mmCIF file of C-alpha atoms in Angstrom:
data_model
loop_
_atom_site.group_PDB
_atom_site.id
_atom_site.type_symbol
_atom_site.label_atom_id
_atom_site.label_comp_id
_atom_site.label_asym_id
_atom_site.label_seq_id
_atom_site.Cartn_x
_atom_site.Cartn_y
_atom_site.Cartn_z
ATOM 1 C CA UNK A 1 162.729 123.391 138.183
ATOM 2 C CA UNK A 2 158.945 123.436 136.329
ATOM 3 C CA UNK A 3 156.604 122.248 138.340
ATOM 4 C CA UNK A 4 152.846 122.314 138.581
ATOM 5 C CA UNK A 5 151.481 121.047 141.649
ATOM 6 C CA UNK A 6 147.434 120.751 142.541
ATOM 7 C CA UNK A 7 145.626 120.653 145.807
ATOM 8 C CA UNK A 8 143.925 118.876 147.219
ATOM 9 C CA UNK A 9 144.417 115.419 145.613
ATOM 10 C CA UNK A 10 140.961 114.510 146.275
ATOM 11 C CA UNK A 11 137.901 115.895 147.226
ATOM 12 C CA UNK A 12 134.425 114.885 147.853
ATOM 13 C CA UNK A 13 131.609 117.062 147.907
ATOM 14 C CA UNK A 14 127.147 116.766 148.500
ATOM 15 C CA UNK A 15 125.761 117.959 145.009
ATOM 16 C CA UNK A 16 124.750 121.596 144.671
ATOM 17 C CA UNK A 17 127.612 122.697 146.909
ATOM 18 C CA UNK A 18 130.783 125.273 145.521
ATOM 19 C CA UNK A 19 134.161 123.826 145.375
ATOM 20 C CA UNK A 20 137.948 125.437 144.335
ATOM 21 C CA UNK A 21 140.444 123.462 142.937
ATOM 22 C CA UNK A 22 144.394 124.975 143.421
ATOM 23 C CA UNK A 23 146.809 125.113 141.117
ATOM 24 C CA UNK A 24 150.439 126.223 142.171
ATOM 25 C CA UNK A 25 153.462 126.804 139.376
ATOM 26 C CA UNK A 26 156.991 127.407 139.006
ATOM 27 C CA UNK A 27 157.215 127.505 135.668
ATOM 28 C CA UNK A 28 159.456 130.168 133.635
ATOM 29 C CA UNK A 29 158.920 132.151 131.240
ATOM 30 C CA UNK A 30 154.846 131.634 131.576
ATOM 31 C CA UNK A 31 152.864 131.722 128.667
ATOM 32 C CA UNK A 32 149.561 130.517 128.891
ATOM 33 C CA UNK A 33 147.505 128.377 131.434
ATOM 34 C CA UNK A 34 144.476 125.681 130.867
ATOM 35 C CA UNK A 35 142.224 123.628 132.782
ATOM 36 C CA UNK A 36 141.386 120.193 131.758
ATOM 37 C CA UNK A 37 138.645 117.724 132.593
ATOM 38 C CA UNK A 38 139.456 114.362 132.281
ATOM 39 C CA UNK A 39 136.482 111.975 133.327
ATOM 40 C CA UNK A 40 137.277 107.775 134.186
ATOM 41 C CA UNK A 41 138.693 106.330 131.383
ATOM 42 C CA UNK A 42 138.369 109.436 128.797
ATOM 43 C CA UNK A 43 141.248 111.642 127.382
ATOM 44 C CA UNK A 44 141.038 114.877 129.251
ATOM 45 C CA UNK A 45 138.907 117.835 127.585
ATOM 46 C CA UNK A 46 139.523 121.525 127.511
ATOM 47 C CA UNK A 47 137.773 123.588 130.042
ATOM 48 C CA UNK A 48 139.628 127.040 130.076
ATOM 49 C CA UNK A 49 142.927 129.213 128.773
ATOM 50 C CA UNK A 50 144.025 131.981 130.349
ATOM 51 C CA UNK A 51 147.365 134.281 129.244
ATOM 52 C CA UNK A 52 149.511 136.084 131.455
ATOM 53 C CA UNK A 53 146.837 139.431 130.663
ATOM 54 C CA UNK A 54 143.999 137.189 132.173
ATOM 55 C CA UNK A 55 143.015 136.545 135.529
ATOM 56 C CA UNK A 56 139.407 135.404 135.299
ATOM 57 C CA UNK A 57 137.932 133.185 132.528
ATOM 58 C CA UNK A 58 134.670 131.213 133.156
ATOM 59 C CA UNK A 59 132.922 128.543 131.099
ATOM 60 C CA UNK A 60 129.453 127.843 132.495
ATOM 61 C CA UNK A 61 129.499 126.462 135.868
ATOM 62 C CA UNK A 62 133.859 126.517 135.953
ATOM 63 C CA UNK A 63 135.590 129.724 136.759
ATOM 64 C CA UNK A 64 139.430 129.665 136.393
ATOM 65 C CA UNK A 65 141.287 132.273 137.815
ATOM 66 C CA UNK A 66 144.884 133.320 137.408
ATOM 67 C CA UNK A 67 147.403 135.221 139.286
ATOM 68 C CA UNK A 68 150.496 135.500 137.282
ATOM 69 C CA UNK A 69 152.176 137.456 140.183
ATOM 70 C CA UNK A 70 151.997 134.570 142.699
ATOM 71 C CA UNK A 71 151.818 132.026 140.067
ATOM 72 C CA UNK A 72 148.425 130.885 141.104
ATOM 73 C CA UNK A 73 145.508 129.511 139.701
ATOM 74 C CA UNK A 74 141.872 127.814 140.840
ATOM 75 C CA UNK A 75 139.142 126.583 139.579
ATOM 76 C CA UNK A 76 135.983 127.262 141.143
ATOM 77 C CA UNK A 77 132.772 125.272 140.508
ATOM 78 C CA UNK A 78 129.923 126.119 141.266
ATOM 79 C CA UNK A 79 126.340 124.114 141.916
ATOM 80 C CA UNK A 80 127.978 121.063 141.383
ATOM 81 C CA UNK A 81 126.212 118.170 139.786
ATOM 82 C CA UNK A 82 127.045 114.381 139.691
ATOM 83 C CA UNK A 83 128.721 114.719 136.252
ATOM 84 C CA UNK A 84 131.265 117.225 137.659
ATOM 85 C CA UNK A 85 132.709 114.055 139.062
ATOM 86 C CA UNK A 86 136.347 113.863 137.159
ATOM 87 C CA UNK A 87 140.091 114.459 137.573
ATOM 88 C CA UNK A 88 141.142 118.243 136.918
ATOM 89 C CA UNK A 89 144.335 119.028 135.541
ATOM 90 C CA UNK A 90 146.099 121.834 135.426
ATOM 91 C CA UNK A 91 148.505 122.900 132.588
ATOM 92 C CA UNK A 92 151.282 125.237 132.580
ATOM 93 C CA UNK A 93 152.644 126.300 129.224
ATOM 94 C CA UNK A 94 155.746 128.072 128.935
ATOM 95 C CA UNK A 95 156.173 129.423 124.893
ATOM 96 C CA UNK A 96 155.806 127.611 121.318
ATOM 97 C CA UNK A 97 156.809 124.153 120.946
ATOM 98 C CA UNK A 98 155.284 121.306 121.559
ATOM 99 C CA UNK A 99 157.540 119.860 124.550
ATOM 100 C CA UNK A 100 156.846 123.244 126.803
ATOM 101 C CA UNK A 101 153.855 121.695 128.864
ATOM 102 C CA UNK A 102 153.999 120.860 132.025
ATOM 103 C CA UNK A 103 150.810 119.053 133.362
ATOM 104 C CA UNK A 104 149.939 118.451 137.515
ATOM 105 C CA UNK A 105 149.011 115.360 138.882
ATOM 106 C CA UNK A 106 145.230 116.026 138.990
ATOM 107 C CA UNK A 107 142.572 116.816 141.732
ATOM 108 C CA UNK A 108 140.062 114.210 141.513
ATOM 109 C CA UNK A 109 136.601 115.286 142.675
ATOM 110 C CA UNK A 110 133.701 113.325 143.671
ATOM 111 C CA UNK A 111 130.474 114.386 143.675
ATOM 112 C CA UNK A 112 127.892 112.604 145.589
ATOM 113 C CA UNK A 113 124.065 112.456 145.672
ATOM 114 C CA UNK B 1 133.798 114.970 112.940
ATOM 115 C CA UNK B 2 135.191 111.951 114.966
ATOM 116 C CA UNK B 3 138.494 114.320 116.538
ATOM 117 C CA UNK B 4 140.897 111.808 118.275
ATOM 118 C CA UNK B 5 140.674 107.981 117.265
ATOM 119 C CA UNK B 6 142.632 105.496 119.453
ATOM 120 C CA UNK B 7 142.751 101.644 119.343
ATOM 121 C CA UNK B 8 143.029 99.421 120.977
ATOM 122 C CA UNK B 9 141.246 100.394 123.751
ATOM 123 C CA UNK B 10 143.155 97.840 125.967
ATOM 124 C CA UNK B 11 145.975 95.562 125.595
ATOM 125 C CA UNK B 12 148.012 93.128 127.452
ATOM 126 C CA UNK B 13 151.544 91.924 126.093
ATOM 127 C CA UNK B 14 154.177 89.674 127.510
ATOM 128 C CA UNK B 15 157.257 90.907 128.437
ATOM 129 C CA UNK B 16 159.542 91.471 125.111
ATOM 130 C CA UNK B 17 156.334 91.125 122.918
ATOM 131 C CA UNK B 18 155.857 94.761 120.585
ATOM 132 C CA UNK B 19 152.980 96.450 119.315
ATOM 133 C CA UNK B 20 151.729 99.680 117.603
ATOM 134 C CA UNK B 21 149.149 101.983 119.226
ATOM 135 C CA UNK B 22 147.057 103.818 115.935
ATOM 136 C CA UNK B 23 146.178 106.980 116.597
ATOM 137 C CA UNK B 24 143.901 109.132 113.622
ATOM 138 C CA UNK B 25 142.797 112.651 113.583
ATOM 139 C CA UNK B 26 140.096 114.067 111.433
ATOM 140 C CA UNK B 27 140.376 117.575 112.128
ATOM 141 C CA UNK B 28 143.584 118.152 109.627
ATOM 142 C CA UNK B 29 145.891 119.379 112.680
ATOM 143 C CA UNK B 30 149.120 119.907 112.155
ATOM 144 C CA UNK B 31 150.449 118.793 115.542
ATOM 145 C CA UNK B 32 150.145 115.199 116.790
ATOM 146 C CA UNK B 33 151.219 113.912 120.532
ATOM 147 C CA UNK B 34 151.551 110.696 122.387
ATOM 148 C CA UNK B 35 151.600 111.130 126.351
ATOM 149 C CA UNK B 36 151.597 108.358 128.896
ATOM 150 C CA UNK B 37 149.471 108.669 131.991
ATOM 151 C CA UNK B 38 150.876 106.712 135.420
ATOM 152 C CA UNK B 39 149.140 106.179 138.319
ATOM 153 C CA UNK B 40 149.048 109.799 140.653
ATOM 154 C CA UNK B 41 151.461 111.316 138.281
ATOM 155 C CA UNK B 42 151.242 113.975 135.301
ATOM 156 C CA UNK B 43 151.066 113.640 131.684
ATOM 157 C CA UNK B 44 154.312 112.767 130.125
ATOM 158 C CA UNK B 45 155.363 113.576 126.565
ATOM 159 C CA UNK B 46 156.811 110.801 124.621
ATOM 160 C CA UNK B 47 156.953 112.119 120.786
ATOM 161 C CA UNK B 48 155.209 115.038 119.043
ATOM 162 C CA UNK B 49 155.045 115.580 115.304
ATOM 163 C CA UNK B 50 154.737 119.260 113.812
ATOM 164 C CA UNK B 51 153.487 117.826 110.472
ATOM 165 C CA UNK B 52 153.700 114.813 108.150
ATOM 166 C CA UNK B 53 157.543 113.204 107.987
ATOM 167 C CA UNK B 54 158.548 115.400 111.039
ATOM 168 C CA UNK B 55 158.845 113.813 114.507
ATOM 169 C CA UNK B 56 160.593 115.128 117.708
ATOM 170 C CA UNK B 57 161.436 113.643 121.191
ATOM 171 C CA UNK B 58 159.698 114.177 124.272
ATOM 172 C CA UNK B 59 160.520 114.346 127.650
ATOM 173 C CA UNK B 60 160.294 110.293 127.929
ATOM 174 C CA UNK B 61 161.147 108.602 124.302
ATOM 175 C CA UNK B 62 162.963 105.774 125.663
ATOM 176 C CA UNK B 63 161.496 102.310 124.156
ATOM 177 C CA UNK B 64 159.516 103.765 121.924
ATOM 178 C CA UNK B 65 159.197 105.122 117.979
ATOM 179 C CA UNK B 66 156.717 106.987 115.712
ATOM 180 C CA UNK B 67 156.207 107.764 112.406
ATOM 181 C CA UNK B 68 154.194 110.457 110.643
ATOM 182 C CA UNK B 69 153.470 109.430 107.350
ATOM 183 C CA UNK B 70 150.107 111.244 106.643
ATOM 184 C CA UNK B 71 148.447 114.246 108.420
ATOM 185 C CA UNK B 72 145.989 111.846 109.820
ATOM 186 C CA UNK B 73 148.030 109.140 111.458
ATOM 187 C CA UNK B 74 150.651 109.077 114.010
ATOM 188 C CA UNK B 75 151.316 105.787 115.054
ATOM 189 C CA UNK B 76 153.220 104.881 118.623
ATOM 190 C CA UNK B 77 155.478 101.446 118.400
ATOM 191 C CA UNK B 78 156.608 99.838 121.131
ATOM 192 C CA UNK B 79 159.302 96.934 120.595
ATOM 193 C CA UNK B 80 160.207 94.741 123.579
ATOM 194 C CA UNK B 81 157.898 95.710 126.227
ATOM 195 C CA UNK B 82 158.775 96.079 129.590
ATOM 196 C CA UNK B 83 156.960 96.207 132.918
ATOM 197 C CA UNK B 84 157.631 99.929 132.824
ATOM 198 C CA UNK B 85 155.814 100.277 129.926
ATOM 199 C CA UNK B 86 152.628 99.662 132.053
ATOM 200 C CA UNK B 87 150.836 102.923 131.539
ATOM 201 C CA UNK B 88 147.418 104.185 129.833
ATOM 202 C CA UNK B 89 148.748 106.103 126.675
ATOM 203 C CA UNK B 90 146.930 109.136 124.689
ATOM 204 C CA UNK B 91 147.177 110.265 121.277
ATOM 205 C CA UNK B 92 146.521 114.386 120.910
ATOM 206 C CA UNK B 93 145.883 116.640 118.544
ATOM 207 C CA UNK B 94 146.512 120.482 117.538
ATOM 208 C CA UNK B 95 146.359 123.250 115.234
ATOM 209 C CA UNK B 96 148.959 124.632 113.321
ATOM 210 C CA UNK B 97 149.556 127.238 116.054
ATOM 211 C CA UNK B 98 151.041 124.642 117.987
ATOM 212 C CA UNK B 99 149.867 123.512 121.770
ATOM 213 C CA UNK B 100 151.089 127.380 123.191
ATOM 214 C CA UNK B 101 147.851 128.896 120.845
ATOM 215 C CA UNK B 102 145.386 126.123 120.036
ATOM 216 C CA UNK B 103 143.717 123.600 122.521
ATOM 217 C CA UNK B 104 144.690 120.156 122.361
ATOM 218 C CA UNK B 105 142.178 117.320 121.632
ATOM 219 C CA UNK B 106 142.755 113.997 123.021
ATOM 220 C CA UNK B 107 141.796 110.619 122.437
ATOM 221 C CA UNK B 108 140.292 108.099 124.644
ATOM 222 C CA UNK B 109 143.722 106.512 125.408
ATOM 223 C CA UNK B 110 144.926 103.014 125.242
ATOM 224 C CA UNK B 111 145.246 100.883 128.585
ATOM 225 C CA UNK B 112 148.648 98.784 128.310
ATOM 226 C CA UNK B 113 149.398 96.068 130.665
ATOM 227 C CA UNK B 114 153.132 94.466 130.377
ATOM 228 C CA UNK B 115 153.307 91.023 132.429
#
């Protein structure tokens, strides 16, 4: 069965400090993986892709990592700041067509002052 | 460009009451979505449209319709809401390469309450 499943559900962390975010799949054939951001009461917003050739893409402070081997991924932040505070989904996608996405439930992440 | 346009932003309906949730795009994708968000669960895919006049199922279609008339619109209908129902729904958006190639923009959602 497809699954994505994240880790931890929550987490709360003192601004300025490092976190990773897991990401865990079973999903066959792979073919491409993405972060999301979704902040309270937004639609969620694109942080990263990675393909099966990847296994480290960053975007500023976010670094998504892949391991197609042990169909792994995380998400490390780094210096974190107040408006890192969101829900992060991970995505698995598995080849064209639009009904081949397979979303986790979310880590949400507080950051506090 | 305004990307993903959603309204209402909120809405509650009695039970067996309908509605349409509008969703525009402005970015002339070829690929529309409508996903339903539950509490502590994943996104779930209700309809996606390829293009104008062509709509597919998703994984959870049941009590719902769509219709893709332009490129820009892709309306979600629901007709006798149920409790179920309850749910925050988002509209998305992609390129022609489909959600496999190009990133999907999504809207701000629609909070549904059915009492």
């Amino acid at each position: 069965k497809n699954q994505v499943e994240q880790s931890p559900q929550s987490l709360i962390i003192l601004e300025g400090k490092n976190c990773t975010l897991q990401c865990n799949y079973t999903v066959s054939p792979f073919s491409n993986l993405r972060w999301y951001k979704q902040d309270t009461g937004r639609g969620p917003v694109s942080l990263t892709i990675m393909t099966f050739s990847e296994n480290t893409k960053s975007n500023g402070r976010y670094t998504a990592t892949l391991d197609a081997d042990t169909k792994q991924s995380s998400l490390h932040i780094t210096a974190s700041q107040l408006s890192d505070s969101a829900s992060y989904i991970c995505v698995v996608i598995t080849d064209s067509g639009a009904n081949n996405l397979f979303f986790g439930t979310g880590t949400r992440l507080t950051v506090i002052p | 460009n305004a990307g993903v346009t959603q309204t209402p932003k909120f809405r509650i309906l009695k039970i067996g009451q309908s509605m349409t949730l509008q969703c525009t795009q402005d970015m002339n994708h070829n690929y529309m979505y409508w996903y339903r968000q539950d509490p502590g669960m994943g996104l779930k895919l209700i309809y996606y449209s390829v293009g104008a006049g062509i709509t597919d199922k998703g994984e959870v279609p049941n009590g719902y319709n769509v219709s893709r008339s332009t490129t820009e619109d892709f309306p979600l209908r629901l007709e006798l809401a149920a409790p179920s129902q309850t749910s925050v729904y988002f509209c998305a958006s992609s390129d022609r390469g489909g959600p496999s190639t190009d990133t999907q923009y999504f809207g701000p959602g629609t909070r549904l309450t059915v009492l």
